[in-house]
Amino acid sequence: MQLTGAQALIRSLEMEGVEVMFGLPGGAILPVYDPIIDSPIRHILVRHEQGAGHMAEGYAHATGRPGVAIVTSGPAATNIVTPLCDAYMDSIPMVVITGQVPSTAIGTDAFQECDTVGITRSVTKHNELVMNAQDLPRIVREAFHIATTGRPGPVLVDVPKDVAQATMDWYWPESVDLPGYRPTTKGHPRMIKEAARLILASRRPVIYAGGGILKARAAEALRELAELTDIHVVTTLMARGAFPDDHRLCLGMPGMHGSYTAVTAMQEADLLIALGSRFDDRVTGKVDAFAPDAKVIHVDIDPAEQGKVRKPDVPIVGDCRLVIEELVREIRALLDGGTEQADTSAWRSRVSGWRENYPLTYEPSREGDALKPQFVLEQLRDNTPSDTILVSGVGQHQMWSSQYWRFNEPYTWVNSGGLGTMGFSVPAAIGAKVGRPDRMVWAVDGDGCFQMTAQELVTASTERIPVKVAILNNAYLGMVRQWQEMFYDERYSEVYLSPDLPDYVKWAEAMGCVGLRVEAPEEVLPAIEKANEIDDRPVVIDFRTDAREKVFPMVPAGRSNDDIVLPPAQREGAER
């Protein structure tokens, strides 16, 4: 059967099981948009290519399936570089199709030509310029295989216009043959035995769970390991939900704005069991001072992560789920064989003391004060279904969301961790809702973040995707203000935005949403309840919050985790 390259491309996406893709057409990709009309794949027309990329990410976060975005050449391709980098940093499976000028025009500075493959090489797991229509089914199949295996990541396929228009003989590859690409999934048996021995011998162990747990579908295995060994678990920003927050062994989030208990337990541990986590600087603080007495077991499917920041005593390359399952079997065998686990009662008592003395806290609003953002999040948390998907932007509201929500199920938290992309939440929430229409999806955004990609709510309204957005409007770039207040002697340079400009209610209504404004504590719950009842269009609530509020605890950048700054009410008498 003869097809055009464009028809073969869409047919290949169908063969990969793609049900939805996010995109925006243009000249070079037009031949590919024509067969979309006859395809069962749902196409969601975005308002900006960055939105398409973040929607694909949100879809992948919430479903575990690769998100797909399709845009044209030149500026469209450069507009989607940020989502590609975001997905690369956070190991999100994504396939992006870009149009390219005709192959004969490449290198001539043709209209809307740019070196997309060159630009995206360092922010994709793999990218490829297709020069022959006959190659398209093979390249698409390889793209999905690479995006979803090993350490997941974004793959880009660049298709010149003449390649899309050329004819080819249709085929579908029965298998993928990529010499040199063979991710290691099974951990080394000798390393797993050594890890099991270390775990049972440790008196102050902590499981340091990262986003790799979620990518590997390893949440159940993690819980089995923690309960078998009675070891506390910290969940990084990317791993929130991988271990239930309401579990007795959960210590919450570590890092720059982690809980005092999670940060201090890691710092004082004699063994860190790092599972799918990458020792990033927001967790370690000053690397030389990080967890100085701890031996490290590091499990990661990416061999490049081993020893990149902290040299492990037991490096294990492999899929987190498979390695944890083997580890559990090995520990059970050791226990059955008479090996005794070291006494950790003193350690558990210390952890319990930290929990009791240093919980997350904030000063409630006094009468006449602006809303406290933490209060808004608590109300939102307590008045939405337990399986609600929470999507955040980047900044103070992101940290408060991670701190004050209760993530008891995996895949209920969507955010930009590694790249820290402002403007992520609105389009990512749309993608998450498309992937999980059965779930309520709330986006928590800052006013600065919201202004970057809010236009995608027009997409949501047009497509009847009923996401809900809570703007924590403090009229500032909040986290930048916090740093200027704490580290630049309150010299507030270029961070003020204004609470009233734009008028978020009118803006929301202009985009086809329901717009609400909340200024007093007693108005918070009725607004949330009203938003929860609306299911035929997006809702935006403008919560006017206190600009003076800061995120605590905090480990200042470049400092040791020993220098953690507590909320004012807890500072006196803080000690380990």
Coordinates of C-alpha atoms in Angstrom, one line a residue, residues 198 216 291 318 372 539:
L198 CA 24.2 -3.0 54.6
A216 CA 9.4 2.5 37.2
A291 CA 25.0 13.4 55.1
G318 CA 18.7 -1.2 37.0
K372 CA -2.2 33.0 54.2
V539 CA -12.6 27.8 36.7

